[in-house]
């Protein structure tokens, strides 16, 4: 080493120590190898993308003497007003009466999670999360150096006082609870109405925020829709501007992720703070992307959702049927009513990461080991299986190979 050489590790902030490469990102690279059947990742099926509408809407905007220059110009941090108006009406249909002032457009819902970590968490504060939970949320929050405690909304929550005292003993306060109530990533499970109400009770007792991540909410294949936590919170408070729930929505799973258009819907007071975070981070989301997304939403949102539900329902059914056929005794799995994932639990002696290594080498099948999705106390004998990418034929073949390998081990 010479005196010229930079030692980066000696200069990183403490928050950077918890930033690690995601197993999922690494695994996504495997999708490029054509002989691998991949249940890893969680990306939408590209044949669902609205190519024709997108072409028409984009050309229309760029050819318009008023809209064209606007589309390629800087714009306000809150987001494109017609899109916020469309989203406010959409939220109204979900039982959340609100105005565009309650909406901030973000670069995907992922950016909303980052901003909420930034606004709510001081180092050592506690974030309540389920086990397992969305890995990307943990990555977003980790930068703000929180402690995690386990949320069990389906009847298993501890007393508010025990959450509060554990947080205090760790040198901070409980600040928020993060949940994916509908067809969660990674489990595919949905929080019951009673679970939603008891989570709001807990949050009220603790005086904390609820972060509601609704990435998969629109992708329901059977059963009745449940009200978002924000709708239940509005019903309790009488007015969105008195609520504690921050709803993070996205067009990534219903229209297309590449536009990077998501939104936050919440009380004006916290939206105003989020707007300041947005300004500091990137000024605003891409103006043209927001305008195109607005045009697509007006022309084709319902059709997009209908088509996605039909295609993914078939793939979910194929995956559940294949698991039933191929998995040996001792393996169990969730039966999601929507979303993109099934969560499987193997006998205790299995380690998902070791299984993946053999699965790729011996059977050319990929999935995500479940341990990545735990903030604390990982269960190693778990895996996440995505069913949006492989077609029904590949699903049947992939699960046949995986079942064969598990029997061999
Ligand atoms: C539960 C959950 N939340 C949020 C996101 C982020 O999505 P986006 O930033 O594209 O809206 C994802 C993406 O996979 C997700 O699974």
mmCIF file of C-alpha atoms and ligand atoms in Angstrom:
data_model
loop_
_atom_site.group_PDB
_atom_site.id
_atom_site.type_symbol
_atom_site.label_atom_id
_atom_site.label_comp_id
_atom_site.label_asym_id
_atom_site.label_seq_id
_atom_site.Cartn_x
_atom_site.Cartn_y
_atom_site.Cartn_z
ATOM 1 C CA UNK A 1 0.000 0.000 0.000
ATOM 2 C CA UNK A 2 1.258 3.505 -0.756
ATOM 3 C CA UNK A 3 0.354 6.806 0.911
ATOM 4 C CA UNK A 4 -1.558 7.652 -2.273
ATOM 5 C CA UNK A 5 -4.046 4.841 -1.798
ATOM 6 C CA UNK A 6 -7.474 5.639 -0.311
ATOM 7 C CA UNK A 7 -8.803 3.440 2.538
ATOM 8 C CA UNK A 8 -12.550 3.810 1.996
ATOM 9 C CA UNK A 9 -13.557 1.548 4.860
ATOM 10 C CA UNK A 10 -11.856 3.872 7.355
ATOM 11 C CA UNK A 11 -14.007 6.780 6.213
ATOM 12 C CA UNK A 12 -17.484 5.314 6.000
ATOM 13 C CA UNK A 13 -20.253 6.656 8.240
ATOM 14 C CA UNK A 14 -21.637 4.224 10.808
ATOM 15 C CA UNK A 15 -24.861 4.043 8.763
ATOM 16 C CA UNK A 16 -22.916 2.604 5.813
ATOM 17 C CA UNK A 17 -21.760 -0.373 7.868
ATOM 18 C CA UNK A 18 -25.255 -1.859 7.683
ATOM 19 C CA UNK A 19 -25.501 -1.428 3.921
ATOM 20 C CA UNK A 20 -24.855 -4.786 2.318
ATOM 21 C CA UNK A 21 -25.433 -6.222 -1.128
ATOM 22 C CA UNK A 22 -28.872 -7.776 -1.377
ATOM 23 C CA UNK A 23 -29.092 -11.477 -2.113
ATOM 24 C CA UNK A 24 -32.034 -10.715 -4.373
ATOM 25 C CA UNK A 25 -30.069 -8.308 -6.559
ATOM 26 C CA UNK A 26 -27.338 -10.906 -6.941
ATOM 27 C CA UNK A 27 -29.885 -13.564 -7.806
ATOM 28 C CA UNK A 28 -31.609 -11.401 -10.398
ATOM 29 C CA UNK A 29 -28.468 -11.819 -12.475
ATOM 30 C CA UNK A 30 -29.403 -15.489 -12.815
ATOM 31 C CA UNK A 31 -32.486 -14.566 -14.801
ATOM 32 C CA UNK A 32 -30.129 -13.897 -17.694
ATOM 33 C CA UNK A 33 -29.055 -17.545 -17.864
ATOM 34 C CA UNK A 34 -31.630 -19.192 -20.102
ATOM 35 C CA UNK A 35 -31.417 -22.701 -18.662
ATOM 36 C CA UNK A 36 -32.228 -21.567 -15.095
ATOM 37 C CA UNK A 37 -35.843 -21.773 -13.975
ATOM 38 C CA UNK A 38 -36.058 -18.868 -11.586
ATOM 39 C CA UNK A 39 -38.498 -18.400 -8.738
ATOM 40 C CA UNK A 40 -36.164 -15.656 -7.451
ATOM 41 C CA UNK A 41 -36.748 -11.934 -7.980
ATOM 42 C CA UNK A 42 -40.232 -10.526 -8.079
ATOM 43 C CA UNK A 43 -40.481 -8.628 -11.319
ATOM 44 C CA UNK A 44 -43.679 -8.234 -13.342
ATOM 45 C CA UNK A 45 -44.360 -10.262 -16.488
ATOM 46 C CA UNK A 46 -43.274 -7.960 -19.337
ATOM 47 C CA UNK A 47 -46.046 -9.050 -21.714
ATOM 48 C CA UNK A 48 -48.390 -7.158 -19.341
ATOM 49 C CA UNK A 49 -46.667 -3.823 -19.955
ATOM 50 C CA UNK A 50 -48.968 -1.350 -21.757
ATOM 51 C CA UNK A 51 -46.793 -0.817 -24.835
ATOM 52 C CA UNK A 52 -49.482 0.570 -27.161
ATOM 53 C CA UNK A 53 -51.025 2.963 -24.664
ATOM 54 C CA UNK A 54 -47.580 4.128 -23.513
ATOM 55 C CA UNK A 55 -46.524 4.824 -27.119
ATOM 56 C CA UNK A 56 -49.721 6.742 -27.863
ATOM 57 C CA UNK A 57 -49.688 8.762 -24.625
ATOM 58 C CA UNK A 58 -45.977 9.611 -24.874
ATOM 59 C CA UNK A 59 -46.239 10.726 -28.507
ATOM 60 C CA UNK A 60 -49.320 12.808 -27.676
ATOM 61 C CA UNK A 61 -47.582 14.609 -24.815
ATOM 62 C CA UNK A 62 -44.406 15.340 -26.780
ATOM 63 C CA UNK A 63 -46.349 16.624 -29.813
ATOM 64 C CA UNK A 64 -48.518 18.946 -27.737
ATOM 65 C CA UNK A 65 -47.265 22.582 -27.747
ATOM 66 C CA UNK A 66 -48.158 23.057 -24.065
ATOM 67 C CA UNK A 67 -47.541 19.597 -22.626
ATOM 68 C CA UNK A 68 -44.319 18.839 -24.557
ATOM 69 C CA UNK A 69 -42.179 21.614 -23.056
ATOM 70 C CA UNK A 70 -43.728 20.961 -19.634
ATOM 71 C CA UNK A 71 -42.879 17.263 -19.863
ATOM 72 C CA UNK A 72 -39.159 17.907 -20.357
ATOM 73 C CA UNK A 73 -38.928 20.715 -17.793
ATOM 74 C CA UNK A 74 -38.230 20.770 -14.029
ATOM 75 C CA UNK A 75 -41.444 20.572 -12.007
ATOM 76 C CA UNK A 76 -42.735 20.840 -8.436
ATOM 77 C CA UNK A 77 -41.522 18.454 -5.707
ATOM 78 C CA UNK A 78 -45.071 17.399 -4.740
ATOM 79 C CA UNK A 79 -45.629 15.850 -8.168
ATOM 80 C CA UNK A 80 -47.691 16.419 -11.320
ATOM 81 C CA UNK A 81 -51.077 17.751 -10.198
ATOM 82 C CA UNK A 82 -53.322 15.779 -12.615
ATOM 83 C CA UNK A 83 -51.608 12.570 -11.465
ATOM 84 C CA UNK A 84 -52.099 13.530 -7.791
ATOM 85 C CA UNK A 85 -55.750 14.246 -8.585
ATOM 86 C CA UNK A 86 -56.127 10.815 -10.217
ATOM 87 C CA UNK A 87 -54.484 9.172 -7.197
ATOM 88 C CA UNK A 88 -56.673 11.126 -4.735
ATOM 89 C CA UNK A 89 -59.769 9.800 -6.549
ATOM 90 C CA UNK A 90 -58.254 6.279 -6.551
ATOM 91 C CA UNK A 91 -57.643 6.546 -2.781
ATOM 92 C CA UNK A 92 -61.261 7.689 -2.398
ATOM 93 C CA UNK A 93 -62.376 4.426 -4.037
ATOM 94 C CA UNK A 94 -60.290 2.557 -1.424
ATOM 95 C CA UNK A 95 -62.158 4.351 1.376
ATOM 96 C CA UNK A 96 -59.641 7.143 1.957
ATOM 97 C CA UNK A 97 -61.237 10.583 1.464
ATOM 98 C CA UNK A 98 -58.344 12.904 0.628
ATOM 99 C CA UNK A 99 -57.183 15.731 -1.646
ATOM 100 C CA UNK A 100 -54.084 16.082 -3.854
ATOM 101 C CA UNK A 101 -52.484 17.903 -0.884
ATOM 102 C CA UNK A 102 -52.380 14.549 0.891
ATOM 103 C CA UNK A 103 -50.344 13.001 -1.960
ATOM 104 C CA UNK A 104 -46.622 13.142 -2.756
ATOM 105 C CA UNK A 105 -45.310 11.432 -5.882
ATOM 106 C CA UNK A 106 -42.171 9.386 -5.159
ATOM 107 C CA UNK A 107 -39.662 7.478 -7.290
ATOM 108 C CA UNK A 108 -41.399 4.175 -6.678
ATOM 109 C CA UNK A 109 -42.759 3.333 -3.244
ATOM 110 C CA UNK A 110 -39.188 2.422 -2.286
ATOM 111 C CA UNK A 111 -38.331 6.123 -2.084
ATOM 112 C CA UNK A 112 -41.259 6.691 0.269
ATOM 113 C CA UNK A 113 -39.799 4.066 2.611
ATOM 114 C CA UNK A 114 -36.406 5.777 2.542
ATOM 115 C CA UNK A 115 -37.926 9.188 3.294
ATOM 116 C CA UNK A 116 -39.988 7.789 6.162
ATOM 117 C CA UNK A 117 -36.857 6.240 7.683
ATOM 118 C CA UNK A 118 -35.130 9.600 7.295
ATOM 119 C CA UNK A 119 -37.975 11.545 8.909
ATOM 120 C CA UNK A 120 -38.858 9.174 11.727
ATOM 121 C CA UNK A 121 -35.732 7.330 12.870
ATOM 122 C CA UNK A 122 -32.883 8.657 14.956
ATOM 123 C CA UNK A 123 -30.062 6.142 15.534
ATOM 124 C CA UNK A 124 -31.144 3.574 18.131
ATOM 125 C CA UNK A 125 -34.882 4.197 17.698
ATOM 126 C CA UNK A 126 -37.076 1.146 17.240
ATOM 127 C CA UNK A 127 -38.976 0.198 14.092
ATOM 128 C CA UNK A 128 -41.558 -2.565 14.522
ATOM 129 C CA UNK A 129 -41.523 -5.032 11.613
ATOM 130 C CA UNK A 130 -42.979 -8.444 10.927
ATOM 131 C CA UNK A 131 -40.753 -11.511 10.716
ATOM 132 C CA UNK A 132 -40.196 -12.058 7.848
ATOM 133 C CA UNK A 133 -40.676 -8.715 6.084
ATOM 134 C CA UNK A 134 -39.770 -6.930 2.829
ATOM 135 C CA UNK A 135 -35.997 -6.887 2.480
ATOM 136 C CA UNK A 136 -36.036 -3.544 0.621
ATOM 137 C CA UNK A 137 -37.745 -1.871 3.571
ATOM 138 C CA UNK A 138 -35.055 -3.163 5.927
ATOM 139 C CA UNK A 139 -32.414 -1.840 3.525
ATOM 140 C CA UNK A 140 -34.121 1.557 3.383
ATOM 141 C CA UNK A 141 -34.485 1.809 7.176
ATOM 142 C CA UNK A 142 -31.019 0.401 7.957
ATOM 143 C CA UNK A 143 -29.393 3.615 6.722
ATOM 144 C CA UNK A 144 -30.986 5.386 9.695
ATOM 145 C CA UNK A 145 -29.500 2.924 12.198
ATOM 146 C CA UNK A 146 -32.651 1.647 13.904
ATOM 147 C CA UNK A 147 -33.212 -1.239 16.251
ATOM 148 C CA UNK A 148 -35.943 -3.669 15.157
ATOM 149 C CA UNK A 149 -38.561 -5.356 17.267
ATOM 150 C CA UNK A 150 -41.007 -7.976 16.112
ATOM 151 C CA UNK A 151 -44.583 -7.140 15.261
ATOM 152 C CA UNK A 152 -47.146 -9.958 15.333
ATOM 153 C CA UNK A 153 -50.371 -8.277 14.240
ATOM 154 C CA UNK A 154 -52.403 -11.506 14.134
ATOM 155 C CA UNK A 155 -52.968 -11.701 17.884
ATOM 156 C CA UNK A 156 -49.388 -12.144 19.022
ATOM 157 C CA UNK A 157 -48.379 -8.577 19.759
ATOM 158 C CA UNK A 158 -46.798 -7.905 23.122
ATOM 159 C CA UNK A 159 -48.198 -5.173 25.353
ATOM 160 C CA UNK A 160 -47.489 -1.595 24.278
ATOM 161 C CA UNK A 161 -45.568 -1.094 27.532
ATOM 162 C CA UNK A 162 -43.230 -4.001 26.790
ATOM 163 C CA UNK A 163 -42.420 -2.641 23.316
ATOM 164 C CA UNK A 164 -41.841 0.820 24.791
ATOM 165 C CA UNK A 165 -39.623 -0.354 27.647
ATOM 166 C CA UNK A 166 -37.502 -2.571 25.378
ATOM 167 C CA UNK A 167 -36.959 0.409 23.071
ATOM 168 C CA UNK A 168 -36.031 2.656 25.993
ATOM 169 C CA UNK A 169 -33.585 0.069 27.335
ATOM 170 C CA UNK A 170 -31.930 0.048 23.881
ATOM 171 C CA UNK A 171 -31.506 3.822 24.055
ATOM 172 C CA UNK A 172 -34.330 5.051 21.811
ATOM 173 C CA UNK A 173 -38.097 5.124 21.330
ATOM 174 C CA UNK A 174 -40.541 3.117 19.238
ATOM 175 C CA UNK A 175 -41.244 5.388 16.260
ATOM 176 C CA UNK A 176 -43.192 3.402 13.704
ATOM 177 C CA UNK A 177 -44.579 0.035 12.647
ATOM 178 C CA UNK A 178 -43.999 -1.115 9.041
ATOM 179 C CA UNK A 179 -46.324 -3.643 7.428
ATOM 180 C CA UNK A 180 -47.255 -5.023 4.009
ATOM 181 C CA UNK A 181 -50.906 -5.859 4.806
ATOM 182 C CA UNK A 182 -51.940 -7.365 1.464
ATOM 183 C CA UNK A 183 -50.178 -10.386 -0.096
ATOM 184 C CA UNK A 184 -46.935 -9.529 1.633
ATOM 185 C CA UNK A 185 -43.484 -9.841 0.203
ATOM 186 C CA UNK A 186 -42.150 -12.430 1.067
ATOM 187 C CA UNK A 187 -44.981 -14.538 2.556
ATOM 188 C CA UNK A 188 -47.963 -13.760 0.295
ATOM 189 C CA UNK A 189 -50.091 -13.497 3.439
ATOM 190 C CA UNK A 190 -52.805 -10.920 4.108
ATOM 191 C CA UNK A 191 -53.494 -9.262 7.434
ATOM 192 C CA UNK A 192 -57.038 -9.869 8.703
ATOM 193 C CA UNK A 193 -59.407 -7.012 9.536
ATOM 194 C CA UNK A 194 -58.964 -7.800 13.244
ATOM 195 C CA UNK A 195 -55.175 -7.740 12.775
ATOM 196 C CA UNK A 196 -55.417 -4.320 11.105
ATOM 197 C CA UNK A 197 -57.564 -2.902 13.897
ATOM 198 C CA UNK A 198 -55.298 -4.312 16.604
ATOM 199 C CA UNK A 199 -52.221 -2.868 14.866
ATOM 200 C CA UNK A 200 -53.897 0.566 14.904
ATOM 201 C CA UNK A 201 -54.749 0.064 18.597
ATOM 202 C CA UNK A 202 -51.104 -0.738 19.350
ATOM 203 C CA UNK A 203 -49.911 2.266 17.333
ATOM 204 C CA UNK A 204 -52.375 4.540 19.165
ATOM 205 C CA UNK A 205 -51.210 3.238 22.557
ATOM 206 C CA UNK A 206 -47.568 3.782 21.604
ATOM 207 C CA UNK A 207 -48.262 7.105 19.856
ATOM 208 C CA UNK A 208 -46.365 5.940 16.757
ATOM 209 C CA UNK A 209 -46.756 6.050 12.972
ATOM 210 C CA UNK A 210 -47.918 3.111 10.849
ATOM 211 C CA UNK A 211 -46.191 2.674 7.491
ATOM 212 C CA UNK A 212 -48.531 0.782 5.184
ATOM 213 C CA UNK A 213 -46.757 -0.635 2.113
ATOM 214 C CA UNK A 214 -49.392 -1.578 -0.463
ATOM 215 C CA UNK A 215 -47.186 -2.678 -3.367
ATOM 216 C CA UNK A 216 -49.391 -5.716 -4.163
ATOM 217 C CA UNK A 217 -52.797 -4.483 -2.970
ATOM 218 C CA UNK A 218 -54.403 -4.410 -6.436
ATOM 219 C CA UNK A 219 -53.276 -7.958 -7.279
ATOM 220 C CA UNK A 220 -56.055 -9.950 -5.579
ATOM 221 C CA UNK A 221 -57.038 -13.251 -7.258
ATOM 222 C CA UNK A 222 -59.752 -14.413 -4.870
ATOM 223 C CA UNK A 223 -61.638 -13.359 -1.742
ATOM 224 C CA UNK A 224 -62.941 -10.001 -0.584
ATOM 225 C CA UNK A 225 -60.754 -6.888 -0.503
ATOM 226 C CA UNK A 226 -59.998 -5.561 2.970
ATOM 227 C CA UNK A 227 -59.841 -1.841 3.725
ATOM 228 C CA UNK A 228 -56.363 -0.323 3.828
ATOM 229 C CA UNK A 229 -55.101 0.583 7.302
ATOM 230 C CA UNK A 230 -55.302 4.220 6.230
ATOM 231 C CA UNK A 231 -59.041 3.848 5.504
ATOM 232 C CA UNK A 232 -59.593 2.316 8.968
ATOM 233 C CA UNK A 233 -57.512 5.102 10.499
ATOM 234 C CA UNK A 234 -59.567 7.781 8.668
ATOM 235 C CA UNK A 235 -62.747 6.097 9.976
ATOM 236 C CA UNK A 236 -61.360 6.334 13.537
ATOM 237 C CA UNK A 237 -60.117 9.924 13.279
ATOM 238 C CA UNK A 238 -62.827 11.361 11.011
ATOM 239 C CA UNK A 239 -60.248 13.162 8.864
ATOM 240 C CA UNK A 240 -57.084 12.063 7.051
ATOM 241 C CA UNK A 241 -55.211 15.034 8.487
ATOM 242 C CA UNK A 242 -55.483 13.541 11.974
ATOM 243 C CA UNK A 243 -54.318 10.023 11.012
ATOM 244 C CA UNK A 244 -51.058 8.232 11.890
ATOM 245 C CA UNK A 245 -50.933 5.879 8.878
ATOM 246 C CA UNK A 246 -48.703 6.629 5.910
ATOM 247 C CA UNK A 247 -49.857 4.740 2.811
ATOM 248 C CA UNK A 248 -47.104 3.944 0.294
ATOM 249 C CA UNK A 249 -48.538 3.073 -3.127
ATOM 250 C CA UNK A 250 -46.985 2.244 -6.485
ATOM 251 C CA UNK A 251 -47.719 1.710 -10.177
ATOM 252 C CA UNK A 252 -44.795 -0.713 -10.439
ATOM 253 C CA UNK A 253 -46.819 -3.927 -10.182
ATOM 254 C CA UNK A 254 -49.918 -2.757 -12.072
ATOM 255 C CA UNK A 255 -48.485 -0.647 -14.928
ATOM 256 C CA UNK A 256 -44.669 -0.841 -15.184
ATOM 257 C CA UNK A 257 -41.826 -0.408 -12.686
ATOM 258 C CA UNK A 258 -39.426 1.432 -15.002
ATOM 259 C CA UNK A 259 -41.344 4.720 -14.818
ATOM 260 C CA UNK A 260 -40.488 4.714 -11.081
ATOM 261 C CA UNK A 261 -43.804 6.286 -10.111
ATOM 262 C CA UNK A 262 -45.152 5.644 -6.632
ATOM 263 C CA UNK A 263 -46.903 7.803 -4.080
ATOM 264 C CA UNK A 264 -47.375 8.516 -0.420
ATOM 265 C CA UNK A 265 -50.848 9.346 0.903
ATOM 266 C CA UNK A 266 -51.049 10.698 4.457
ATOM 267 C CA UNK A 267 -51.910 13.636 6.722
ATOM 268 C CA UNK A 268 -50.824 16.988 5.230
ATOM 269 C CA UNK A 269 -48.439 17.622 8.124
ATOM 270 C CA UNK A 270 -46.247 14.616 7.320
ATOM 271 C CA UNK A 271 -46.680 15.036 3.538
ATOM 272 C CA UNK A 272 -45.249 18.574 3.908
ATOM 273 C CA UNK A 273 -42.157 17.124 5.626
ATOM 274 C CA UNK A 274 -41.881 14.401 2.971
ATOM 275 C CA UNK A 275 -41.969 17.090 0.262
ATOM 276 C CA UNK A 276 -38.907 18.683 1.901
ATOM 277 C CA UNK A 277 -37.159 15.295 1.924
ATOM 278 C CA UNK A 278 -38.062 14.888 -1.758
ATOM 279 C CA UNK A 279 -36.674 18.321 -2.613
ATOM 280 C CA UNK A 280 -33.394 17.522 -0.880
ATOM 281 C CA UNK A 281 -33.115 14.066 -2.447
ATOM 282 C CA UNK A 282 -33.884 14.671 -6.132
ATOM 283 C CA UNK A 283 -36.035 17.849 -6.486
ATOM 284 C CA UNK A 284 -38.909 15.919 -8.077
ATOM 285 C CA UNK A 285 -39.815 12.707 -9.863
ATOM 286 C CA UNK A 286 -39.317 12.711 -13.652
ATOM 287 C CA UNK A 287 -41.916 15.078 -15.091
ATOM 288 C CA UNK A 288 -42.421 13.149 -18.315
ATOM 289 C CA UNK A 289 -42.729 9.836 -16.482
ATOM 290 C CA UNK A 290 -45.423 11.273 -14.221
ATOM 291 C CA UNK A 291 -47.295 12.732 -17.197
ATOM 292 C CA UNK A 292 -47.118 9.470 -19.134
ATOM 293 C CA UNK A 293 -48.208 7.513 -16.050
ATOM 294 C CA UNK A 294 -51.168 9.854 -15.669
ATOM 295 C CA UNK A 295 -52.157 9.244 -19.294
ATOM 296 C CA UNK A 296 -51.814 5.464 -18.888
ATOM 297 C CA UNK A 297 -53.761 5.477 -15.615
ATOM 298 C CA UNK A 298 -56.647 7.424 -17.202
ATOM 299 C CA UNK A 299 -56.716 5.237 -20.310
ATOM 300 C CA UNK A 300 -55.909 1.788 -19.009
ATOM 301 C CA UNK A 301 -55.458 1.335 -15.236
ATOM 302 C CA UNK A 302 -58.472 -0.941 -14.799
ATOM 303 C CA UNK A 303 -57.590 -2.990 -17.878
ATOM 304 C CA UNK A 304 -54.019 -3.380 -16.618
ATOM 305 C CA UNK A 305 -55.206 -4.662 -13.250
ATOM 306 C CA UNK A 306 -57.710 -7.056 -14.848
ATOM 307 C CA UNK A 307 -55.074 -8.527 -17.166
ATOM 308 C CA UNK A 308 -52.473 -8.843 -14.404
ATOM 309 C CA UNK A 309 -54.923 -10.592 -12.096
ATOM 310 C CA UNK A 310 -55.900 -13.125 -14.754
ATOM 311 C CA UNK A 311 -52.328 -13.994 -15.710
ATOM 312 C CA UNK A 312 -50.909 -14.158 -12.179
ATOM 313 C CA UNK A 313 -53.900 -16.086 -10.844
ATOM 314 C CA UNK A 314 -53.107 -18.846 -13.349
ATOM 315 C CA UNK A 315 -49.443 -18.877 -12.333
ATOM 316 C CA UNK A 316 -50.285 -18.918 -8.624
ATOM 317 C CA UNK A 317 -52.632 -21.845 -9.202
ATOM 318 C CA UNK A 318 -49.935 -23.657 -11.199
ATOM 319 C CA UNK A 319 -47.402 -23.139 -8.397
ATOM 320 C CA UNK A 320 -49.758 -24.292 -5.632
ATOM 321 C CA UNK A 321 -50.764 -27.364 -7.659
ATOM 322 C CA UNK A 322 -47.110 -28.221 -8.389
ATOM 323 C CA UNK A 323 -46.134 -27.880 -4.716
ATOM 324 C CA UNK A 324 -49.027 -30.159 -3.779
ATOM 325 C CA UNK A 325 -47.832 -32.753 -6.342
ATOM 326 C CA UNK A 326 -44.091 -32.569 -5.853
ATOM 327 C CA UNK A 327 -43.198 -31.619 -2.279
ATOM 328 C CA UNK A 328 -42.379 -34.366 0.192
ATOM 329 C CA UNK A 329 -43.915 -34.708 3.669
ATOM 330 C CA UNK A 330 -42.682 -32.056 6.110
ATOM 331 C CA UNK A 331 -42.686 -29.141 3.634
ATOM 332 C CA UNK A 332 -45.444 -26.534 4.107
ATOM 333 C CA UNK A 333 -46.286 -23.334 2.223
ATOM 334 C CA UNK A 334 -48.626 -20.338 2.248
ATOM 335 C CA UNK A 335 -51.711 -20.144 -0.013
ATOM 336 C CA UNK A 336 -51.797 -16.471 -1.017
ATOM 337 C CA UNK A 337 -55.008 -14.809 -2.233
ATOM 338 C CA UNK A 338 -52.931 -12.425 -4.348
ATOM 339 C CA UNK A 339 -49.505 -10.885 -4.905
ATOM 340 C CA UNK A 340 -46.482 -12.576 -6.431
ATOM 341 C CA UNK A 341 -45.053 -14.885 -3.754
ATOM 342 C CA UNK A 342 -45.448 -18.176 -1.923
ATOM 343 C CA UNK A 343 -43.414 -18.791 1.254
ATOM 344 C CA UNK A 344 -42.296 -22.341 1.912
ATOM 345 C CA UNK A 345 -41.047 -23.838 5.171
ATOM 346 C CA UNK A 346 -38.861 -26.959 5.095
ATOM 347 C CA UNK A 347 -38.001 -29.290 7.968
ATOM 348 C CA UNK A 348 -35.698 -27.627 10.554
ATOM 349 C CA UNK A 349 -32.537 -29.392 9.358
ATOM 350 C CA UNK A 350 -32.626 -27.568 5.972
ATOM 351 C CA UNK A 351 -30.753 -24.346 5.272
ATOM 352 C CA UNK A 352 -32.265 -22.321 2.393
ATOM 353 C CA UNK A 353 -28.901 -20.903 1.309
ATOM 354 C CA UNK A 354 -27.270 -24.351 1.119
ATOM 355 C CA UNK A 355 -30.317 -25.677 -0.705
ATOM 356 C CA UNK A 356 -30.057 -22.835 -3.233
ATOM 357 C CA UNK A 357 -26.413 -23.618 -3.987
ATOM 358 C CA UNK A 358 -27.270 -27.257 -4.719
ATOM 359 C CA UNK A 359 -30.475 -26.318 -6.489
ATOM 360 C CA UNK A 360 -28.623 -24.138 -8.975
ATOM 361 C CA UNK A 361 -25.765 -26.590 -9.433
ATOM 362 C CA UNK A 362 -27.800 -29.800 -9.676
ATOM 363 C CA UNK A 363 -31.240 -28.764 -10.903
ATOM 364 C CA UNK A 364 -30.812 -25.281 -12.454
ATOM 365 C CA UNK A 365 -33.597 -23.871 -10.273
ATOM 366 C CA UNK A 366 -33.342 -20.568 -8.337
ATOM 367 C CA UNK A 367 -35.351 -19.066 -5.460
ATOM 368 C CA UNK A 368 -34.589 -16.719 -2.579
ATOM 369 C CA UNK A 369 -33.497 -18.233 0.752
ATOM 370 C CA UNK A 370 -35.883 -16.948 3.418
ATOM 371 C CA UNK A 371 -33.199 -15.827 5.885
ATOM 372 C CA UNK A 372 -32.699 -12.564 3.948
ATOM 373 C CA UNK A 373 -36.136 -11.332 5.005
ATOM 374 C CA UNK A 374 -35.677 -11.384 8.782
ATOM 375 C CA UNK A 375 -34.577 -8.295 10.722
ATOM 376 C CA UNK A 376 -33.666 -10.504 13.688
ATOM 377 C CA UNK A 377 -33.649 -14.269 14.432
ATOM 378 C CA UNK A 378 -33.713 -15.591 10.868
ATOM 379 C CA UNK A 379 -35.451 -18.882 10.136
ATOM 380 C CA UNK A 380 -32.952 -20.618 7.868
ATOM 381 C CA UNK A 381 -35.314 -23.384 6.725
ATOM 382 C CA UNK A 382 -37.498 -21.061 4.618
ATOM 383 C CA UNK A 383 -37.675 -19.964 0.972
ATOM 384 C CA UNK A 384 -39.537 -17.439 -1.134
ATOM 385 C CA UNK A 385 -40.961 -18.615 -4.428
ATOM 386 C CA UNK A 386 -42.016 -15.987 -6.965
ATOM 387 C CA UNK A 387 -44.656 -16.938 -9.534
ATOM 388 C CA UNK A 388 -44.853 -13.829 -11.748
ATOM 389 C CA UNK A 389 -41.800 -14.560 -13.899
ATOM 390 C CA UNK A 390 -41.863 -18.259 -14.855
ATOM 391 C CA UNK A 391 -44.768 -19.398 -17.060
ATOM 392 C CA UNK A 392 -47.014 -22.271 -15.993
ATOM 393 C CA UNK A 393 -44.970 -24.904 -17.822
ATOM 394 C CA UNK A 394 -41.720 -23.699 -16.214
ATOM 395 C CA UNK A 395 -43.399 -23.549 -12.820
ATOM 396 C CA UNK A 396 -44.434 -27.212 -13.097
ATOM 397 C CA UNK A 397 -40.972 -28.298 -14.264
ATOM 398 C CA UNK A 398 -39.099 -26.124 -11.724
ATOM 399 C CA UNK A 399 -41.081 -27.375 -8.746
ATOM 400 C CA UNK A 400 -40.689 -30.954 -9.963
ATOM 401 C CA UNK A 401 -36.908 -30.484 -9.938
ATOM 402 C CA UNK A 402 -36.915 -28.727 -6.559
ATOM 403 C CA UNK A 403 -39.081 -31.450 -4.994
ATOM 404 C CA UNK A 404 -36.713 -34.073 -6.406
ATOM 405 C CA UNK A 405 -33.707 -32.318 -4.833
ATOM 406 C CA UNK A 406 -35.383 -31.924 -1.432
ATOM 407 C CA UNK A 407 -36.215 -35.640 -1.433
ATOM 408 C CA UNK A 408 -32.547 -36.429 -2.174
ATOM 409 C CA UNK A 409 -31.277 -34.322 0.765
HETATM 410 C C1 LIG B 1 -43.346 -4.936 -0.531
HETATM 411 C C2 LIG B 1 -42.684 -4.015 -1.506
HETATM 412 N N1 LIG B 1 -42.698 -2.709 -1.270
HETATM 413 C C3 LIG B 1 -42.125 -1.836 -2.105
HETATM 414 C C4 LIG B 1 -41.490 -2.255 -3.248
HETATM 415 C C5 LIG B 1 -40.833 -1.225 -4.117
HETATM 416 O O1 LIG B 1 -41.471 -1.044 -5.305
HETATM 417 P P1 LIG B 1 -41.394 0.267 -6.169
HETATM 418 O O2 LIG B 1 -40.307 1.136 -5.599
HETATM 419 O O3 LIG B 1 -41.095 -0.179 -7.531
HETATM 420 O O4 LIG B 1 -42.732 0.918 -6.022
HETATM 421 C C6 LIG B 1 -41.444 -3.614 -3.562
HETATM 422 C C7 LIG B 1 -40.754 -4.087 -4.773
HETATM 423 O O5 LIG B 1 -40.575 -5.224 -5.044
HETATM 424 C C8 LIG B 1 -42.060 -4.516 -2.658
HETATM 425 O O6 LIG B 1 -42.033 -5.838 -2.869
#
